[in-house]
Short mmCIF file of C-alpha atoms and ligand atoms in Angstrom, two decimals:
data_model
loop_
_atom_site.label_atom_id
_atom_site.label_comp_id
_atom_site.label_asym_id
_atom_site.label_seq_id
_atom_site.Cartn_x
_atom_site.Cartn_y
_atom_site.Cartn_z
CA MET A 16 -16.61 -2.67 -19.42
CA ARG A 17 -13.41 -4.55 -18.75
CA ASP A 18 -13.45 -8.34 -19.14
CA LYS A 19 -12.66 -9.64 -15.64
CA SER A 20 -10.90 -12.72 -16.97
CA GLN A 21 -8.32 -10.58 -18.81
CA CYS A 22 -5.05 -9.04 -17.68
CA ARG A 23 -5.24 -5.25 -17.48
CA ILE A 24 -1.67 -4.95 -18.80
CA CYS A 25 -1.49 -7.35 -21.74
CA GLY A 26 -4.96 -8.87 -22.22
CA GLY A 27 -3.70 -12.37 -21.28
CA ALA A 28 -5.83 -14.80 -19.27
CA LEU A 29 -6.02 -14.32 -15.48
CA HIS A 30 -5.58 -17.40 -13.32
CA GLU A 31 -7.42 -16.80 -10.00
CA PHE A 32 -5.67 -18.27 -6.96
CA VAL A 33 -7.14 -16.69 -3.82
CA ASP A 34 -10.61 -15.38 -2.91
CA PHE A 35 -11.47 -13.33 0.21
CA GLY A 36 -15.16 -13.12 -0.58
CA ARG A 37 -17.31 -10.07 0.05
CA GLN A 38 -15.26 -7.11 1.27
CA PRO A 39 -15.88 -3.43 2.03
CA MET A 40 -13.51 -0.71 0.84
CA ALA A 41 -10.51 -0.83 3.15
CA ASN A 42 -10.29 2.89 3.93
CA ALA A 43 -14.05 3.48 4.14
CA TYR A 44 -14.39 4.10 7.92
CA LEU A 45 -17.99 4.89 8.63
CA GLU A 46 -20.68 6.12 11.02
CA PRO A 47 -23.45 3.80 12.21
CA SER A 48 -25.98 5.66 10.03
CA ARG A 49 -24.16 4.25 6.98
CA PHE A 50 -23.91 0.61 8.08
CA ALA A 51 -27.04 -0.38 6.17
CA THR A 52 -25.90 1.05 2.84
CA GLU A 53 -22.23 0.03 3.01
CA PHE A 54 -20.62 -0.82 -0.33
CA PHE A 55 -19.13 -4.31 -0.86
CA TYR A 56 -17.31 -6.03 -3.73
CA ARG A 57 -15.61 -9.39 -4.28
CA LEU A 58 -11.91 -9.47 -3.39
CA ALA A 59 -10.03 -12.13 -5.38
CA VAL A 60 -6.58 -12.20 -6.97
CA GLY A 61 -5.22 -13.77 -10.15
CA MET A 62 -1.95 -13.99 -12.05
CA CYS A 63 -1.72 -13.32 -15.79
CA ASP A 64 -0.75 -16.47 -17.68
CA SER A 65 1.15 -14.36 -20.15
CA CYS A 66 2.95 -11.37 -18.51
CA THR A 67 2.74 -12.77 -14.90
CA MET A 68 1.24 -9.58 -13.47
CA VAL A 69 -0.64 -10.37 -10.24
CA GLN A 70 -3.85 -8.33 -9.97
CA LEU A 71 -7.34 -8.09 -8.49
CA ILE A 72 -10.10 -9.77 -10.47
CA ASP A 73 -12.82 -7.23 -9.56
CA GLU A 74 -12.12 -3.60 -8.80
CA VAL A 75 -13.63 -0.56 -7.11
CA PRO A 76 -13.65 2.59 -9.31
CA ASN A 77 -10.77 4.98 -8.41
CA GLU A 78 -13.18 7.85 -7.78
CA ARG A 79 -14.88 5.82 -5.06
CA MET A 80 -11.56 5.28 -3.27
CA PHE A 81 -9.56 8.52 -3.64
CA HIS A 82 -11.50 11.66 -2.84
CA LYS A 83 -11.70 14.62 -0.47
CA ASP A 84 -12.29 12.43 2.60
CA TYR A 85 -9.47 9.95 1.96
CA PRO A 86 -8.23 9.26 5.51
CA TYR A 87 -4.68 7.92 5.06
CA SER A 88 -1.83 10.29 5.77
CA SER A 89 1.77 9.08 5.24
CA SER A 90 3.18 11.20 8.06
CA GLY A 91 1.50 9.18 10.85
CA SER A 92 4.65 7.06 11.18
CA THR A 93 8.09 8.40 12.13
CA VAL A 94 9.69 5.47 10.29
CA MET A 95 7.90 6.38 7.05
CA ARG A 96 8.85 10.01 7.53
CA ALA A 97 12.54 9.05 7.82
CA HIS A 98 12.18 6.71 4.82
CA PHE A 99 10.86 9.46 2.53
CA GLU A 100 13.21 12.12 3.86
CA SER A 101 16.23 9.97 3.13
CA LEU A 102 14.98 9.26 -0.40
CA ALA A 103 14.39 12.99 -0.96
CA HIS A 104 17.97 13.72 0.11
CA ARG A 105 19.19 11.10 -2.33
CA PHE A 106 17.24 12.76 -5.18
CA VAL A 107 18.68 16.14 -4.16
CA GLU A 108 22.23 14.80 -4.13
CA ARG A 109 22.04 12.77 -7.34
CA GLU A 110 19.24 13.14 -9.90
CA LEU A 111 18.46 16.77 -9.10
CA GLN A 112 22.02 18.13 -9.24
CA GLY A 113 22.39 20.90 -11.81
CA PRO A 114 20.40 23.96 -12.79
CA GLY A 115 16.62 23.88 -13.29
CA LYS A 116 16.10 20.21 -12.44
CA PHE A 117 12.45 19.28 -11.93
CA ILE A 118 10.77 16.46 -9.96
CA VAL A 119 7.12 15.39 -10.11
CA GLU A 120 5.52 13.11 -7.54
CA ILE A 121 2.40 11.18 -8.49
CA GLY A 122 0.20 10.74 -5.40
CA SER A 123 2.16 13.16 -3.23
CA ASN A 124 -0.16 12.56 -0.24
CA ASP A 125 0.54 15.09 2.54
CA GLY A 126 3.85 16.17 0.95
CA ILE A 127 6.03 14.05 3.23
CA MET A 128 8.71 13.61 0.49
CA LEU A 129 8.36 16.80 -1.58
CA ASN A 130 8.51 18.92 1.54
CA VAL A 131 12.26 18.19 1.72
CA ILE A 132 12.68 19.02 -1.97
CA ALA A 133 10.78 22.29 -1.46
CA LYS A 134 12.99 23.21 1.50
CA ASN A 135 16.00 22.73 -0.77
CA GLY A 136 14.50 25.30 -3.13
CA LEU A 137 14.21 22.84 -6.03
CA ARG A 138 11.55 22.82 -8.75
CA HIS A 139 8.87 20.27 -7.93
CA LEU A 140 5.20 19.45 -8.35
CA GLY A 141 2.99 16.99 -6.50
CA VAL A 142 0.00 15.52 -8.34
CA GLU A 143 -2.61 14.46 -5.80
CA PRO A 144 -6.30 13.73 -6.45
CA CYS A 145 -7.38 13.84 -2.77
CA ASP A 146 -8.22 17.51 -2.04
CA ASN A 147 -7.69 17.21 1.72
CA LEU A 148 -4.15 15.85 1.31
CA ALA A 149 -3.31 18.33 -1.44
CA LYS A 150 -4.26 21.14 0.96
CA VAL A 151 -2.07 19.76 3.76
CA ALA A 152 0.89 19.52 1.37
CA ALA A 153 0.29 23.05 0.07
CA ALA A 154 0.19 24.37 3.63
CA ASN A 155 3.62 22.76 4.12
CA GLY A 156 5.06 24.75 1.21
CA VAL A 157 4.69 22.02 -1.42
CA ARG A 158 3.41 22.92 -4.87
CA VAL A 159 0.48 20.63 -5.75
CA LEU A 160 -1.79 19.99 -8.71
CA ASN A 161 -5.07 18.59 -7.33
CA ARG A 162 -5.68 16.05 -10.11
CA TYR A 163 -5.36 12.42 -11.17
CA PHE A 164 -2.15 11.78 -13.09
CA ASP A 165 -2.70 10.65 -16.67
CA GLU A 166 -1.74 11.61 -20.19
CA SER A 167 -3.72 14.85 -20.17
CA SER A 168 -2.49 16.15 -16.80
CA ALA A 169 1.06 15.15 -17.87
CA ALA A 170 0.69 17.24 -21.04
CA GLU A 171 -0.47 20.22 -18.97
CA ILE A 172 2.51 19.87 -16.65
CA VAL A 173 4.92 19.80 -19.61
CA ALA A 174 3.27 22.91 -21.07
CA ALA A 175 3.53 24.78 -17.76
CA HIS A 176 6.88 23.55 -16.39
CA GLY A 177 8.71 21.55 -19.06
CA ARG A 178 9.77 17.91 -18.76
CA ALA A 179 10.72 16.21 -15.51
CA ASP A 180 14.10 14.74 -14.56
CA VAL A 181 12.52 12.52 -11.92
CA ILE A 182 8.98 11.19 -11.65
CA PHE A 183 8.35 9.48 -8.33
CA ALA A 184 5.40 7.57 -6.87
CA ALA A 185 5.11 5.67 -3.58
CA ASN A 186 2.24 3.26 -2.99
CA THR A 187 0.40 4.78 -5.91
CA VAL A 188 1.20 3.02 -9.20
CA SER A 189 -0.14 -0.29 -7.91
CA HIS A 190 -3.38 1.53 -7.01
CA ILE A 191 -4.15 2.65 -10.55
CA SER A 192 -6.08 0.22 -12.71
CA ARG A 193 -5.27 2.10 -15.93
CA ILE A 194 -1.51 1.85 -15.59
CA ASP A 195 -1.28 2.32 -19.37
CA SER A 196 -2.56 5.90 -18.94
CA VAL A 197 0.07 6.53 -16.25
CA LEU A 198 2.88 5.18 -18.43
CA ARG A 199 1.72 7.24 -21.41
CA GLY A 200 1.74 10.26 -19.09
CA VAL A 201 5.24 9.37 -17.91
CA ASP A 202 6.31 9.05 -21.54
CA ARG A 203 5.13 12.60 -22.21
CA LEU A 204 6.54 14.10 -19.05
CA LEU A 205 9.90 12.41 -18.56
CA SER A 206 13.03 14.01 -20.01
CA ASP A 207 15.20 11.83 -22.29
CA SER A 208 17.65 11.03 -19.52
CA GLY A 209 15.10 11.10 -16.67
CA VAL A 210 13.98 8.31 -14.37
CA PHE A 211 10.57 7.08 -13.25
CA VAL A 212 10.95 5.69 -9.74
CA PHE A 213 8.10 3.94 -7.92
CA GLU A 214 7.77 1.74 -4.85
CA ASP A 215 4.99 -0.67 -3.97
CA PRO A 216 4.42 -3.88 -1.96
CA TYR A 217 6.46 -6.80 -3.31
CA PHE A 218 4.52 -9.92 -4.24
CA LEU A 219 7.34 -12.23 -3.18
CA ASP A 220 7.27 -10.77 0.34
CA ILE A 221 3.49 -11.23 0.47
CA VAL A 222 3.85 -14.89 -0.43
CA ASP A 223 6.79 -15.51 1.90
CA GLY A 224 5.20 -13.63 4.81
CA THR A 225 1.62 -14.85 4.20
CA SER A 226 0.84 -11.13 4.41
CA PHE A 227 -2.46 -11.58 2.64
CA ASP A 228 -3.81 -8.39 4.21
CA GLN A 229 -1.75 -6.39 1.71
CA ILE A 230 -4.54 -7.43 -0.62
CA TYR A 231 -7.39 -4.91 -0.59
CA ASP A 232 -9.33 -2.71 -2.99
CA GLU A 233 -6.63 -0.06 -3.38
CA HIS A 234 -3.88 -2.53 -4.25
CA ILE A 235 -4.91 -3.54 -7.73
CA TYR A 236 -1.49 -4.85 -8.76
CA PHE A 237 1.18 -6.83 -6.89
CA PHE A 238 4.46 -6.30 -8.68
CA THR A 239 7.52 -8.45 -9.16
CA ALA A 240 10.73 -7.53 -10.99
CA ARG A 241 9.60 -9.87 -13.76
CA SER A 242 6.14 -8.38 -14.27
CA VAL A 243 7.42 -4.80 -14.01
CA ALA A 244 10.19 -5.47 -16.55
CA ALA A 245 7.57 -6.85 -18.97
CA MET A 246 5.22 -3.93 -18.35
CA ALA A 247 8.04 -1.41 -18.84
CA ALA A 248 9.06 -3.01 -22.14
CA ARG A 249 5.46 -2.93 -23.44
CA HIS A 250 5.44 0.82 -22.90
CA GLY A 251 8.89 1.59 -24.33
CA PHE A 252 10.77 1.80 -21.04
CA GLU A 253 13.51 -0.28 -19.49
CA LEU A 254 13.76 -1.48 -15.89
CA VAL A 255 17.19 -0.19 -14.81
CA ASP A 256 17.19 -0.71 -11.03
CA THR A 257 15.39 -2.52 -8.23
CA GLU A 258 15.83 -2.00 -4.51
CA HIS A 259 14.24 -4.15 -1.83
CA LEU A 260 12.78 -1.97 0.96
CA PRO A 261 11.88 -2.98 4.54
CA VAL A 262 8.83 -0.68 4.81
CA HIS A 263 5.12 -1.62 4.72
CA GLY A 264 5.89 -5.31 5.17
CA GLY A 265 8.29 -5.47 2.20
CA GLU A 266 8.33 -3.30 -0.89
CA VAL A 267 10.46 -2.88 -3.99
CA ARG A 268 11.53 0.44 -5.48
CA TYR A 269 11.68 0.13 -9.28
CA THR A 270 13.53 2.58 -11.55
CA LEU A 271 12.48 2.85 -15.20
CA ALA A 272 14.31 4.84 -17.86
CA ARG A 273 14.19 5.18 -21.62
CA PRO A 274 15.97 2.27 -23.33
CA GLY A 275 19.73 2.78 -23.37
CA ALA A 276 19.60 5.89 -21.16
CA ARG A 277 20.97 4.07 -18.10
CA THR A 278 23.03 0.96 -17.47
CA PRO A 279 20.79 -1.62 -15.79
CA ALA A 280 21.92 -2.43 -12.24
CA ARG A 281 23.08 -5.90 -11.19
CA ALA A 282 20.37 -5.97 -8.52
CA ILE A 283 17.75 -6.64 -11.20
CA GLY A 284 19.31 -9.93 -12.30
CA GLU A 285 19.60 -11.00 -8.67
CA MET A 286 15.96 -10.18 -7.94
CA LEU A 287 14.76 -12.00 -11.07
CA GLU A 288 16.86 -15.00 -10.06
CA ARG A 289 15.33 -15.00 -6.57
CA GLU A 290 11.83 -14.87 -8.06
CA ARG A 291 12.63 -17.79 -10.36
CA GLY A 292 14.13 -19.81 -7.51
CA ARG A 293 10.99 -19.23 -5.46
CA HIS A 294 8.81 -20.56 -8.36
CA LEU A 295 6.58 -17.52 -7.99
CA THR A 296 4.66 -18.08 -11.21
CA GLU A 297 3.85 -21.74 -10.63
CA THR A 298 0.35 -22.84 -9.73
CA ALA A 299 1.64 -24.98 -6.84
CA THR A 300 3.26 -21.92 -5.21
CA LEU A 301 0.09 -19.86 -5.54
CA GLU A 302 -2.06 -22.69 -4.18
CA ALA A 303 0.29 -23.13 -1.24
CA PHE A 304 -0.06 -19.41 -0.51
CA ALA A 305 -3.86 -19.70 -0.54
CA ALA A 306 -3.65 -22.67 1.84
CA SER A 307 -1.40 -20.71 4.25
CA VAL A 308 -3.89 -17.85 4.20
CA ALA A 309 -6.74 -20.18 5.16
CA ARG A 310 -4.64 -21.71 7.94
CA CYS A 311 -3.78 -18.26 9.28
CA ARG A 312 -7.50 -17.45 9.53
CA GLU A 313 -8.34 -20.67 11.37
CA GLU A 314 -5.55 -20.21 13.89
CA LEU A 315 -6.23 -16.55 14.56
CA VAL A 316 -9.98 -17.02 15.03
CA ALA A 317 -9.36 -20.01 17.34
CA LEU A 318 -6.89 -17.97 19.41
CA LEU A 319 -9.22 -14.98 19.77
CA ARG A 320 -12.23 -17.15 20.65
CA ASP A 321 -10.23 -19.01 23.24
CA LEU A 322 -9.05 -15.77 24.88
CA ARG A 323 -12.55 -14.29 24.86
CA GLY A 324 -13.91 -17.56 26.26
CA ARG A 325 -11.52 -17.11 29.17
CA GLY A 326 -12.86 -13.60 29.75
CA LYS A 327 -9.87 -11.72 28.32
CA ARG A 328 -10.37 -8.27 26.85
CA ILE A 329 -8.88 -7.87 23.35
CA VAL A 330 -8.46 -4.57 21.51
CA GLY A 331 -6.99 -3.78 18.09
CA TYR A 332 -4.04 -1.43 17.51
CA GLY A 333 -3.95 0.59 14.26
CA ALA A 334 -7.07 0.93 12.09
CA THR A 335 -5.11 -0.04 8.99
CA ALA A 336 -6.48 -0.54 5.51
CA LYS A 337 -4.77 -3.94 5.57
CA SER A 338 -6.70 -5.09 8.59
CA ALA A 339 -10.01 -4.58 6.76
CA THR A 340 -9.24 -7.62 4.61
CA MET A 341 -8.11 -9.67 7.60
CA MET A 342 -11.01 -8.70 9.88
CA ASN A 343 -13.69 -9.23 7.25
CA TYR A 344 -12.17 -12.46 5.98
CA CYS A 345 -11.88 -13.80 9.55
CA GLY A 346 -15.22 -12.36 10.70
CA ILE A 347 -13.66 -10.38 13.58
CA GLY A 348 -16.20 -7.89 14.94
CA PRO A 349 -16.90 -6.15 18.26
CA ASP A 350 -17.69 -9.49 19.93
CA LEU A 351 -13.99 -10.42 19.69
CA VAL A 352 -12.24 -7.02 19.55
CA SER A 353 -13.74 -4.28 21.78
CA TYR A 354 -12.29 -1.31 19.91
CA VAL A 355 -9.39 -0.38 17.65
CA CYS A 356 -7.15 2.54 18.57
CA ASP A 357 -5.51 4.75 15.96
CA ASN A 358 -3.63 8.06 16.02
CA THR A 359 -5.31 9.42 12.85
CA PRO A 360 -7.90 12.03 13.93
CA ALA A 361 -9.94 11.44 10.73
CA LYS A 362 -10.52 7.80 11.71
CA GLN A 363 -11.33 8.33 15.40
CA GLY A 364 -15.01 8.16 16.33
CA LEU A 365 -15.83 6.14 13.22
CA TYR A 366 -16.15 2.35 12.80
CA THR A 367 -14.04 -0.20 10.91
CA PRO A 368 -15.40 -1.07 7.45
CA GLY A 369 -17.56 -4.17 7.25
CA THR A 370 -16.86 -5.35 10.80
CA HIS A 371 -18.04 -2.16 12.61
CA VAL A 372 -15.60 -2.04 15.50
CA PRO A 373 -15.37 1.46 17.06
CA ILE A 374 -12.13 3.42 16.49
CA ARG A 375 -10.71 5.32 19.46
CA PRO A 376 -7.62 7.48 20.01
CA PRO A 377 -4.49 5.80 21.48
CA GLU A 378 -5.26 7.56 24.80
CA ALA A 379 -8.16 5.10 25.24
CA PHE A 380 -5.65 2.25 25.03
CA ARG A 381 -3.31 3.93 27.53
CA GLU A 382 -6.14 4.21 30.05
CA GLY A 383 -5.80 0.43 30.41
CA GLY A 384 -8.33 -2.38 30.54
CA ALA A 385 -6.98 -4.45 27.64
CA ASP A 386 -5.38 -7.85 28.27
CA TYR A 387 -4.38 -8.44 24.65
CA ALA A 388 -3.73 -6.06 21.76
CA LEU A 389 -4.12 -7.41 18.25
CA LEU A 390 -1.47 -5.51 16.29
CA LEU A 391 -3.30 -4.55 13.11
CA ALA A 392 -0.48 -2.16 12.11
CA TRP A 393 2.09 -5.00 12.24
CA ASN A 394 4.31 -3.23 9.71
CA HIS A 395 4.94 -0.58 12.39
CA ALA A 396 5.53 -3.18 15.13
CA ASP A 397 8.86 -1.81 16.44
CA GLU A 398 7.66 1.76 16.57
CA ILE A 399 4.35 0.92 18.24
CA MET A 400 5.64 -1.63 20.76
CA LYS A 401 8.33 0.83 21.84
CA LYS A 402 5.80 3.63 22.18
CA GLU A 403 3.41 1.41 24.15
CA ALA A 404 6.04 -0.30 26.34
CA GLU A 405 3.90 0.32 29.42
CA PHE A 406 1.19 -1.99 28.12
CA ARG A 407 3.52 -4.97 28.30
CA GLU A 408 5.02 -3.83 31.59
CA ALA A 409 1.51 -3.84 33.03
CA GLY A 410 1.05 -7.47 31.93
CA GLY A 411 -0.52 -6.86 28.49
CA ARG A 412 0.37 -9.08 25.53
CA TRP A 413 0.54 -8.40 21.81
CA ILE A 414 -1.06 -10.67 19.23
CA LEU A 415 0.48 -10.83 15.76
CA TYR A 416 -1.22 -12.62 12.89
CA VAL A 417 1.19 -12.84 9.96
CA PRO A 418 2.80 -15.13 8.93
CA GLN A 419 0.79 -16.91 11.62
CA ALA A 420 -1.28 -16.05 14.68
CA ARG A 421 0.76 -15.85 17.87
CA VAL A 422 1.04 -14.09 21.22
CA VAL A 423 4.32 -12.26 21.85
P1 TMP B 525 -0.34 1.75 7.44
O1 TMP B 525 0.07 0.42 7.96
O2 TMP B 525 -1.13 1.68 6.19
O3 TMP B 525 0.84 2.70 7.38
O4 TMP B 525 -1.35 2.36 8.53
C1 TMP B 525 -0.95 2.52 9.85
C2 TMP B 525 -2.14 2.99 10.68
O5 TMP B 525 -1.78 2.86 12.07
C3 TMP B 525 -2.51 4.43 10.46
O6 TMP B 525 -3.92 4.56 10.55
C4 TMP B 525 -1.85 5.16 11.61
C5 TMP B 525 -1.86 4.12 12.70
N1 TMP B 525 -0.75 4.23 13.62
C6 TMP B 525 -1.01 4.47 14.96
O7 TMP B 525 -2.18 4.57 15.36
N2 TMP B 525 0.05 4.60 15.81
C7 TMP B 525 1.35 4.51 15.39
O8 TMP B 525 2.27 4.62 16.20
C8 TMP B 525 1.60 4.23 14.00
C9 TMP B 525 3.01 4.08 13.49
C10 TMP B 525 0.52 4.10 13.16
ZN1 ZN B 526 -0.69 -9.85 -18.66
#
């Protein structure tokens, strides 16, 4: 059993700075027959005093989270589709130029990125533990190994295909508690001149945007350039590039290589400098974040109660994993939000975890009847507000809740 007071990366002491109390698993949408036996854990976050890695204190076992019924599919958003397609083209034009180049994606989801690589006729392999997603990717012409990525699956891949020139992972590395096993796998699989590229939510953006709902069971780590550079060095890699991304409320794409294989980009120094200037590792900064989170809850709950008190009908838009933290932390159930609409068929007809609000298709929303829509998928605000322009034209109003609760 892991000692909860210790950093998973370096064994240093964890300093807890925010606690969301009892929470369900964020992607565990359920039927009423399972309300009584729903699984809960304590959601709290700490920073390592030694390597500065921000991480959950308690965790849910991976096997409980990522399985054949995992409901999240990356292709639900046109913006995310464009994001991954443009990255795939970049790999094709740069890292994968030349004969026999090979790319592996860890957590390939529904094949949104590798699909482009496959269409270009390049050697590739997705490694995806969720059977349902692996099947969707395979049906789209993507080659997939239905497994968790670790040292042993990496060794099998090397034996079958040789070493990889690119290893990529989006919103996956931060989900894996045993990052050491991933990095040992990368060490086995990556060619001498290859790159390991991964993108995940950026802790500085979470602090600056009070986007506390990025914190849920699946996000075990919250990276910064500083903590990733330290982690890379511990495992014999070097951080050679960082790129700030606008998706999912603010992410960073990190590139790791073997020491000396690549010239580190200037962007790294600039990002480290920004993190230092923002005093990200200081207790006062972390405490101020926790205070902003508490204020956000108070203001949002007051706003929703006031609207309900005046007889307004409020619905949620986007049954996001993120919103599980927010709704449970704020105690927002069907008394405040009548239903949540979402375009993912696997979520429709089920109920939100912990708070048990029914999930309906977007058509329910378009039928009308809502005065206010709480935008739970706020990271897709532009796309959704454009798509649902008629709601506002008919007098409806959107409610946003980060960095603070407001009607727009
Ligand atoms: P995400 O924020 O983790 O990407 O999840 C977004 C959720 O919102 C996902 O369940 C799909 C849903 N969604 C819609 O219902 N309509 C939309 O237009 C978009 C972009 C997402
Ligand atoms: Zn540490």
